[in-house]
Short mmCIF file of C-alpha atoms in Angstrom, two decimals:
data_model
loop_
_atom_site.label_atom_id
_atom_site.label_comp_id
_atom_site.label_asym_id
_atom_site.label_seq_id
_atom_site.Cartn_x
_atom_site.Cartn_y
_atom_site.Cartn_z
CA MET O 2 6.03 -55.77 149.50
CA ASP O 3 8.78 -56.43 146.73
CA LEU O 4 12.33 -59.21 148.19
CA ASN O 5 15.08 -59.83 146.15
CA ASP O 6 15.78 -63.45 145.52
CA GLU O 7 17.05 -63.58 149.40
CA GLY O 8 13.84 -62.58 150.62
CA ARG O 9 14.70 -58.82 151.39
CA LEU O 10 13.02 -57.05 151.59
CA ARG O 11 12.77 -54.18 148.40
CA ASN O 12 9.62 -52.15 148.04
CA VAL O 13 6.40 -52.09 149.24
CA PHE O 14 3.29 -49.92 147.72
CA TRP O 15 -0.35 -49.70 149.89
CA ALA O 16 -3.35 -48.39 148.90
CA ASP O 17 -6.28 -48.84 151.09
CA ALA O 18 -10.38 -49.48 149.94
CA ARG O 19 -11.22 -45.23 149.69
CA SER O 20 -8.02 -44.63 147.27
CA ARG O 21 -9.19 -47.80 145.60
CA ALA O 22 -13.00 -46.17 145.28
CA ALA O 23 -11.78 -42.89 144.43
CA CYS O 24 -9.24 -44.39 141.83
CA LYS O 25 -11.97 -45.56 139.73
CA GLU O 26 -13.17 -41.96 139.68
CA PHE O 27 -11.09 -39.89 139.11
CA GLY O 28 -7.73 -41.67 138.48
CA ASP O 29 -7.65 -41.18 134.88
CA VAL O 30 -5.01 -38.07 135.67
CA VAL O 31 -1.79 -39.04 138.27
CA THR O 32 1.33 -37.02 139.16
CA PHE O 33 3.63 -39.33 140.51
CA ASP O 34 6.72 -37.68 142.25
CA THR O 35 9.59 -38.59 144.43
CA THR O 36 11.58 -35.92 145.76
CA TYR O 37 10.58 -36.12 149.89
CA LEU O 38 12.63 -38.63 151.66
CA LEU O 39 10.83 -40.53 154.68
CA ASN O 40 12.50 -41.91 157.80
CA LYS O 41 15.96 -42.42 159.62
CA HIS O 42 16.31 -44.81 155.87
CA HIS O 43 15.76 -41.73 154.05
CA MET O 44 13.43 -44.14 151.56
CA PRO O 45 11.47 -42.02 148.76
CA PHE O 46 8.25 -41.77 150.19
CA ALA O 47 6.14 -41.30 146.33
CA PRO O 48 2.36 -41.47 145.85
CA PHE O 49 0.84 -41.33 143.36
CA VAL O 50 -1.78 -38.41 143.69
CA GLY O 51 -5.43 -37.46 141.41
CA VAL O 52 -7.78 -34.17 141.99
CA ASN O 53 -11.16 -34.72 142.41
CA HIS O 54 -14.21 -32.94 142.17
CA HIS O 55 -13.58 -30.17 144.51
CA GLY O 56 -9.86 -29.32 142.85
CA GLN O 57 -8.96 -30.80 146.06
CA SER O 58 -5.54 -33.22 145.79
CA ILE O 59 -6.44 -37.65 146.42
CA LEU O 60 -4.39 -39.36 147.51
CA LEU O 61 -4.80 -42.41 145.58
CA GLY O 62 -1.54 -45.04 147.21
CA CYS O 63 1.49 -44.26 147.68
CA GLY O 64 5.04 -46.57 148.79
CA LEU O 65 8.30 -46.21 149.28
CA ILE O 66 11.08 -47.44 146.71
CA SER O 67 15.22 -48.67 147.44
CA ARG O 68 15.98 -47.66 145.09
CA GLU O 69 14.85 -44.61 142.39
CA ASP O 70 15.87 -47.28 139.40
CA THR O 71 13.43 -48.04 135.94
CA LYS O 72 13.32 -51.51 138.26
CA SER O 73 11.78 -50.18 140.81
CA PHE O 74 9.28 -47.93 138.70
CA SER O 75 9.01 -50.88 136.89
CA TRP O 76 7.75 -52.76 140.04
CA LEU O 77 5.88 -50.30 141.90
CA PHE O 78 3.48 -48.96 138.30
CA GLU O 79 2.32 -53.04 137.61
CA THR O 80 1.52 -53.27 141.22
CA TRP O 81 -0.53 -49.88 140.77
CA ARG O 82 -1.90 -50.95 138.33
CA THR O 83 -2.35 -54.99 139.34
CA CYS O 84 -4.34 -53.34 142.33
CA MET O 85 -6.46 -50.36 140.70
CA GLY O 86 -7.27 -52.41 137.95
CA CYS O 87 -6.71 -49.99 135.83
CA ALA O 88 -3.28 -47.56 134.29
CA PRO O 89 -4.59 -44.26 133.68
CA ASN O 90 -5.22 -42.32 131.03
CA ALA O 91 -2.31 -39.45 132.08
CA ILE O 92 0.22 -38.88 134.28
CA ILE O 93 3.02 -36.70 135.01
CA THR O 94 6.01 -36.20 136.53
CA ASP O 95 9.28 -34.54 136.65
CA GLN O 96 12.08 -35.15 133.56
CA CYS O 97 13.58 -38.30 135.67
CA MET O 98 14.97 -40.91 132.67
CA ALA O 99 14.12 -44.06 135.39
CA MET O 100 10.36 -43.12 135.99
CA LYS O 101 10.14 -42.37 131.66
CA ASN O 102 11.18 -46.01 130.90
CA ALA O 103 9.23 -48.12 133.35
CA ILE O 104 5.55 -45.93 132.06
CA GLU O 105 7.03 -46.82 128.73
CA ASN O 106 7.10 -50.48 129.62
CA VAL O 107 4.16 -50.59 131.97
CA PHE O 108 2.10 -47.68 130.90
CA PRO O 109 2.75 -47.66 127.08
CA ASP O 110 -0.61 -46.18 126.79
CA THR O 111 -0.13 -43.64 129.27
CA ARG O 112 0.64 -39.95 128.21
CA HIS O 113 3.16 -39.40 129.75
CA ARG O 114 3.63 -35.33 130.81
CA TRP O 115 7.01 -33.58 132.03
CA CYS O 116 6.16 -31.11 135.16
CA ILE O 117 6.38 -28.16 133.06
CA TRP O 118 6.95 -26.08 136.40
CA HIS O 119 10.58 -27.45 136.77
CA ILE O 120 11.36 -26.78 133.68
CA MET O 121 10.98 -23.26 133.70
CA LYS O 122 12.59 -23.15 136.49
CA LYS O 123 15.99 -24.04 135.57
CA LEU O 124 16.39 -21.29 132.90
CA PRO O 125 18.75 -19.23 135.27
CA GLU O 126 20.56 -21.90 135.52
CA LYS O 127 20.90 -22.78 132.15
CA LEU O 128 21.12 -19.41 130.35
CA ASN O 129 22.94 -17.48 132.66
CA GLY O 130 26.35 -17.48 130.69
CA TYR O 131 24.49 -15.58 127.51
CA GLU O 132 24.33 -11.48 127.61
CA ALA O 133 21.00 -12.20 126.79
CA HIS O 134 20.27 -14.45 128.93
CA GLU O 135 16.98 -12.05 130.33
CA LYS O 136 16.21 -11.43 127.00
CA ILE O 137 16.45 -14.91 126.05
CA SER O 138 14.20 -16.73 128.42
CA CYS O 139 11.78 -14.40 128.42
CA SER O 140 10.98 -15.13 124.59
CA MET O 141 11.29 -18.78 125.82
CA ARG O 142 8.50 -18.37 128.09
CA LYS O 143 6.50 -16.27 124.81
CA ALA O 144 6.88 -19.51 122.78
CA VAL O 145 5.66 -21.93 125.32
CA TYR O 146 3.12 -19.90 126.99
CA ASP O 147 1.82 -17.64 124.51
CA SER O 148 1.06 -20.28 121.86
CA LEU O 149 -2.33 -22.00 121.09
CA THR O 150 -0.63 -24.11 117.76
CA ILE O 151 2.35 -26.04 117.29
CA GLU O 152 2.90 -24.31 114.13
CA GLN O 153 2.68 -20.76 116.40
CA PHE O 154 4.81 -22.85 118.57
CA GLU O 155 7.11 -24.17 116.55
CA ASP O 156 7.88 -20.60 114.81
CA ALA O 157 8.52 -19.00 117.88
CA TRP O 158 11.73 -21.25 119.31
CA ASP O 159 13.07 -21.90 115.92
CA GLY O 160 12.43 -17.56 115.85
CA PHE O 161 14.26 -17.65 119.40
CA ILE O 162 17.00 -19.87 118.42
CA LYS O 163 18.74 -18.10 115.24
CA LYS O 164 18.35 -15.03 117.24
CA TYR O 165 20.41 -15.61 119.21
CA GLU O 166 22.65 -17.74 118.09
CA LEU O 167 21.21 -20.37 120.35
CA GLN O 168 22.38 -23.62 118.34
CA SER O 169 24.47 -25.01 120.34
CA ASN O 170 22.62 -25.03 123.37
CA THR O 171 22.01 -28.80 124.02
CA TRP O 172 19.61 -28.96 127.12
CA LEU O 173 17.59 -26.70 124.74
CA GLU O 174 17.89 -28.92 122.40
CA GLY O 175 16.93 -31.65 124.76
CA MET O 176 14.76 -29.59 125.61
CA TYR O 177 12.74 -28.65 122.14
CA LEU O 178 13.38 -32.75 120.93
CA GLU O 179 11.11 -33.52 124.10
CA ARG O 180 8.91 -30.74 123.68
CA LYS O 181 5.73 -32.97 123.37
CA ARG O 182 5.45 -34.16 126.74
CA TRP O 183 6.41 -31.10 128.55
CA VAL O 184 4.91 -27.84 125.54
CA PRO O 185 1.35 -26.67 126.36
CA ALA O 186 0.64 -26.80 122.59
CA TYR O 187 1.81 -30.29 122.46
CA VAL O 188 -0.19 -31.87 124.88
CA LYS O 189 -3.61 -30.23 125.11
CA ASP O 190 -4.73 -32.24 123.32
CA VAL O 191 -5.51 -34.73 126.32
CA PHE O 192 -7.44 -34.06 129.73
CA TRP O 193 -4.89 -33.34 132.35
CA ALA O 194 -7.27 -32.00 134.90
CA GLY O 195 -5.78 -28.69 134.94
CA MET O 196 -2.40 -29.86 136.48
CA SER O 197 0.49 -29.51 134.78
CA SER O 198 3.20 -29.70 137.32
CA THR O 199 3.50 -32.31 139.94
CA GLN O 200 3.16 -29.40 142.60
CA ARG O 201 0.06 -31.40 143.85
CA SER O 202 2.24 -34.78 144.75
CA GLU O 203 4.68 -32.11 146.63
CA GLY O 204 1.92 -30.57 147.89
CA MET O 205 0.74 -34.39 149.48
CA ASN O 206 4.76 -34.71 151.02
CA ALA O 207 3.47 -31.40 152.90
CA TYR O 208 0.38 -32.47 154.31
CA PHE O 209 2.44 -35.08 156.01
CA ASP O 210 4.68 -33.19 156.71
CA GLY O 211 2.44 -32.46 159.53
CA TYR O 212 2.13 -36.56 161.20
CA VAL O 213 5.66 -37.15 160.98
CA HIS O 214 9.07 -35.67 160.34
CA ALA O 215 12.73 -37.60 160.32
CA LYS O 216 13.15 -39.54 162.79
CA THR O 217 9.83 -41.49 162.24
CA THR O 218 9.67 -44.94 162.37
CA LEU O 219 7.53 -47.10 159.76
CA LYS O 220 5.49 -48.29 161.87
CA GLN O 221 5.12 -44.70 163.36
CA PHE O 222 4.24 -43.55 159.84
CA VAL O 223 1.25 -46.34 159.33
CA GLU O 224 0.26 -44.63 162.39
CA GLN O 225 0.45 -41.07 161.30
CA TYR O 226 -0.41 -42.18 157.47
CA GLU O 227 -3.80 -43.58 158.45
CA ASN O 228 -3.95 -40.20 161.20
CA ALA O 229 -3.06 -37.53 157.72
CA LEU O 230 -5.68 -39.08 155.55
CA GLY O 231 -8.79 -39.71 158.37
CA ASP O 232 -8.39 -36.33 158.02
CA LYS O 233 -8.28 -35.59 155.09
CA VAL O 234 -11.25 -37.93 154.31
CA GLU O 235 -12.76 -35.21 157.07
CA SER O 236 -12.62 -32.31 155.06
CA GLU O 237 -13.67 -34.08 151.87
CA HIS O 238 -16.93 -34.48 153.50
CA GLU O 239 -17.20 -30.95 154.06
CA GLU O 240 -16.79 -30.21 151.32
CA ASP O 241 -19.58 -31.97 150.33
CA ALA O 242 -21.71 -30.67 152.94
CA LYS O 243 -21.50 -27.15 151.32
CA SER O 244 -21.63 -27.99 147.81
CA TRP O 245 -25.20 -29.84 148.65
CA ARG O 246 -26.50 -27.48 151.21
CA SER O 247 -24.91 -23.61 149.96
CA TYR O 248 -25.37 -21.74 146.42
CA ILE O 249 -22.52 -19.56 145.29
CA PRO O 250 -25.00 -16.74 144.47
CA LEU O 251 -25.22 -15.72 140.99
CA ILE O 252 -24.46 -12.26 139.26
CA THR O 253 -26.87 -12.48 136.39
CA ASP O 254 -30.63 -13.67 135.72
CA CYS O 255 -29.08 -15.53 132.75
CA GLU O 256 -30.61 -19.01 132.39
CA LEU O 257 -27.08 -20.25 131.29
CA GLU O 258 -25.17 -19.21 134.64
CA LYS O 259 -28.79 -20.61 136.14
CA GLN O 260 -28.22 -24.69 134.91
CA PHE O 261 -23.87 -24.45 136.01
CA GLN O 262 -25.16 -23.18 138.77
CA SER O 263 -27.51 -26.39 139.25
CA ALA O 264 -25.09 -28.76 137.79
CA TYR O 265 -20.81 -28.38 139.56
CA THR O 266 -19.75 -28.13 143.32
CA ASN O 267 -18.56 -24.50 144.68
CA LYS O 268 -15.06 -24.73 143.52
CA LYS O 269 -16.26 -25.59 139.59
CA PHE O 270 -18.48 -22.95 140.13
CA LYS O 271 -16.12 -20.46 141.08
CA GLU O 272 -13.91 -21.65 138.40
CA PHE O 273 -17.05 -20.87 136.15
CA HIS O 274 -17.96 -18.21 137.26
CA LYS O 275 -13.64 -16.40 136.47
CA GLU O 276 -14.85 -17.42 132.53
CA PHE O 277 -18.69 -16.36 133.24
CA ILE O 278 -17.36 -12.78 133.55
CA GLY O 279 -14.53 -13.23 131.56
CA LYS O 280 -16.10 -12.84 128.65
CA LEU O 281 -16.90 -8.81 129.14
CA GLY O 282 -13.76 -8.70 127.58
CA CYS O 283 -14.53 -10.71 124.48
CA SER O 284 -16.10 -9.51 121.03
CA PHE O 285 -16.78 -11.87 118.47
CA GLU O 286 -17.00 -12.44 115.01
CA GLU O 287 -18.11 -14.92 112.62
CA LYS O 288 -15.80 -15.20 109.94
CA LYS O 289 -18.01 -18.16 108.76
CA GLU O 290 -21.13 -20.20 108.54
CA GLY O 291 -20.33 -22.74 112.35
CA GLU O 292 -16.74 -20.40 112.86
CA PHE O 293 -16.53 -17.32 115.09
CA GLU O 294 -13.55 -15.07 116.14
CA ILE O 295 -13.36 -14.26 119.63
CA ARG O 296 -11.00 -11.31 120.89
CA GLU O 297 -10.33 -10.98 123.96
CA TRP O 298 -8.48 -8.16 126.05
CA VAL O 299 -5.28 -10.06 127.94
CA SER O 300 -2.66 -8.65 130.46
CA TYR O 301 1.03 -9.84 129.49
CA GLY O 302 4.49 -8.58 131.14
CA GLU O 303 5.39 -7.03 134.32
CA GLU O 304 3.78 -3.35 133.27
CA LYS O 305 0.05 -5.36 132.43
CA LYS O 306 -0.11 -4.63 129.11
CA LYS O 307 -3.12 -5.09 126.57
CA LYS O 308 -3.42 -6.62 123.46
CA GLN O 309 -6.31 -8.91 121.87
CA VAL O 310 -6.05 -11.94 121.46
CA PRO O 311 -7.83 -13.94 118.27
CA PHE O 312 -9.57 -17.54 119.37
CA THR O 313 -11.36 -19.53 116.72
CA VAL O 314 -14.79 -21.82 117.87
CA THR O 315 -16.41 -23.73 115.99
CA PHE O 316 -19.94 -24.45 116.59
CA ASP O 317 -22.23 -27.43 115.36
CA ASN O 318 -25.26 -26.05 115.08
CA GLU O 319 -26.83 -29.94 114.80
CA THR O 320 -25.26 -30.84 118.42
CA ASN O 321 -24.18 -27.99 119.83
CA GLU O 322 -21.12 -28.86 120.18
CA ALA O 323 -18.76 -26.30 120.74
CA HIS O 324 -14.73 -26.36 120.20
CA CYS O 325 -11.52 -23.72 120.33
CA ASN O 326 -8.69 -23.89 120.50
CA CYS O 327 -7.79 -22.67 123.55
CA ARG O 328 -8.17 -25.89 124.67
CA LEU O 329 -9.05 -25.18 127.86
CA PHE O 330 -12.24 -27.81 127.96
CA GLU O 331 -10.16 -30.47 126.45
CA TYR O 332 -6.88 -30.77 129.11
CA ARG O 333 -8.91 -28.74 132.07
CA GLY O 334 -12.66 -30.27 131.74
CA MET O 335 -14.69 -25.98 132.49
CA VAL O 336 -16.32 -24.55 129.69
CA CYS O 337 -14.32 -21.53 127.96
CA LYS O 338 -15.63 -18.14 127.64
CA HIS O 339 -14.71 -18.41 123.99
CA GLN O 340 -17.56 -20.90 123.78
CA LEU O 341 -19.82 -18.86 125.79
CA MET O 342 -19.54 -16.16 123.74
CA VAL O 343 -21.11 -18.71 121.17
CA TRP O 344 -23.10 -20.65 123.08
CA GLN O 345 -25.42 -17.35 124.90
CA PRO O 346 -26.54 -16.08 121.75
CA LYS O 347 -26.78 -19.47 118.98
CA LEU O 348 -28.61 -21.41 121.96
CA HIS O 349 -30.70 -17.63 123.74
CA GLY O 350 -28.45 -18.39 127.03
CA THR O 351 -29.54 -22.41 127.70
CA LEU O 352 -27.51 -25.38 128.14
CA ASN O 353 -27.81 -28.36 128.76
CA VAL O 354 -25.27 -29.37 131.03
CA ALA O 355 -27.13 -32.55 132.39
CA LYS O 356 -26.93 -34.30 129.39
CA TYR O 357 -22.98 -35.27 129.12
CA ASP O 358 -22.77 -38.87 130.35
CA ASP O 359 -20.44 -40.23 133.04
CA THR O 360 -17.52 -40.72 130.55
CA CYS O 361 -17.67 -36.45 130.48
CA TYR O 362 -14.51 -35.04 132.60
CA ALA O 363 -16.80 -31.92 132.72
CA THR O 364 -19.02 -33.79 134.68
CA LYS O 365 -16.95 -36.43 136.17
CA TYR O 366 -14.82 -33.64 137.78
CA GLY O 367 -17.20 -30.58 138.06
CA THR O 368 -20.57 -31.68 139.55
CA ARG O 369 -22.35 -32.00 142.77
CA ARG O 370 -23.79 -35.64 142.48
CA LYS O 371 -22.13 -37.97 145.08
CA HIS O 372 -18.99 -39.67 143.56
CA LEU O 373 -17.27 -41.92 146.09
CA PRO O 374 -18.62 -44.55 148.89
CA ILE O 375 -18.88 -43.18 152.68
CA PHE O 376 -16.42 -45.02 154.76
CA PRO O 377 -17.79 -45.10 158.29
CA ASN O 378 -15.35 -46.69 160.21
CA PHE O 379 -12.58 -45.31 157.76
CA MET O 380 -11.04 -43.00 160.87
CA PRO O 381 -8.37 -44.69 162.51
CA HIS O 382 -8.99 -46.97 164.94
CA ARG O 383 -6.62 -49.33 166.91
CA ASN O 384 -8.95 -53.47 166.32
CA LYS O 385 -9.20 -51.74 162.54
CA LEU O 386 -5.79 -51.62 161.91
CA GLU O 387 -4.36 -54.72 163.50
CA PRO O 388 -4.03 -57.07 160.19
CA LEU O 389 -1.72 -53.60 158.09
CA TYR O 390 0.56 -52.69 161.97
CA ALA O 391 1.13 -56.73 161.81
CA PHE O 392 2.49 -55.91 159.11
CA PHE O 393 4.12 -52.54 159.23
CA SER O 394 5.90 -55.17 162.10
CA LYS O 395 6.98 -57.19 159.53
CA PHE O 396 7.54 -55.41 157.67
CA THR O 397 10.29 -53.14 160.03
CA LYS O 398 11.88 -55.94 160.88
CA LEU O 399 12.62 -57.07 157.53
CA ILE O 400 13.74 -53.26 156.63
CA LYS O 401 15.71 -53.42 159.99
CA TRP O 402 17.30 -57.21 158.96
CA SER O 403 18.15 -55.89 155.65
CA SER O 404 20.50 -52.38 156.21
CA LEU O 405 22.22 -54.19 159.03
CA HIS O 406 23.91 -57.01 156.67
CA GLY O 407 24.73 -53.87 153.62
CA SER O 408 21.86 -55.51 151.04
CA ILE O 409 19.74 -52.29 150.32
CA ASN O 410 21.65 -49.12 148.93
CA TYR O 411 19.24 -46.32 150.28
CA CYS O 412 19.58 -43.66 147.45
CA GLY O 413 19.99 -40.20 149.45
#
């Protein structure tokens, strides 16, 4: 708990054993969002959310805060870091400046990314005043989503800014100055577990909708919180069991496909299948020793027109490592169809998938091996939760007392 100088409650954070265990395995990338207002005090519910090897959202701790300011966020981030033992490698938030300042102070070495979905959602509002707003929006989307390299983005951005004379648009200027926080070409060098938005945090908020409502007291919330997490843990265990007892059928006799089938969880193997099948729409040519050009047919526009897009894959004959400039492996931990196009003929259809160690994100976030300890008594029972009930009983009294004395200004 965070108390002010007069002993009145300001903020609270908690994480259970399951969240701490999950964070050790899957705490590399975290999304953080405070758009969900909880209970009659309208306190923002602030969950730290990650993703596991089944592609499921997992809760890595959460808090309730009285103010959405730099001081409150700094306290919450410092408390989370102390509880978990380390800072995340990467974090995704909205464009809140208070969060940005707190992250820079508390997580100075953490890569901070803004939610691209929230930014692109603002295009109609920010560009509606221009006669050619639809064309401007289309050009901006192409610059953002179709640029594989920083150079391509810079050229495309500069091109539509000059073409439509947008040099005086302060919003676009601000977005360009902060481009390293949200433009894919600038952030794909970092592992993001396939996430580019805070929608997993919002999804976790929505998950609690079935358990809490506007009149939920804090004591009731902790009871429902445990019920909700218990159901979520059960769902995780079901996915673990499915991945151990069943396999998604192979579509070829290729040894490479067999190896990924045996190594990956069912969820990740489905992702692999998309890339594996996607090879059918690709052709490749060796430009020089160790460098290949992969040309892929892709659909674009509302009419789903087709065009060929070139990708560059480099291959190291000594280590058998292949790197593609689409950087799917770097930011998602999934081998891309372009790498597979090179690997299959080079390695005669085989690849030692098991050689990856625990520091490799592809292994950490994709393989079948059991990652988390099972807590047989995790499902909520009153006797197990007595210390927590006692804590929140005291917490509720502090909230009520502080509210009556006007010591807390709640954000609506």
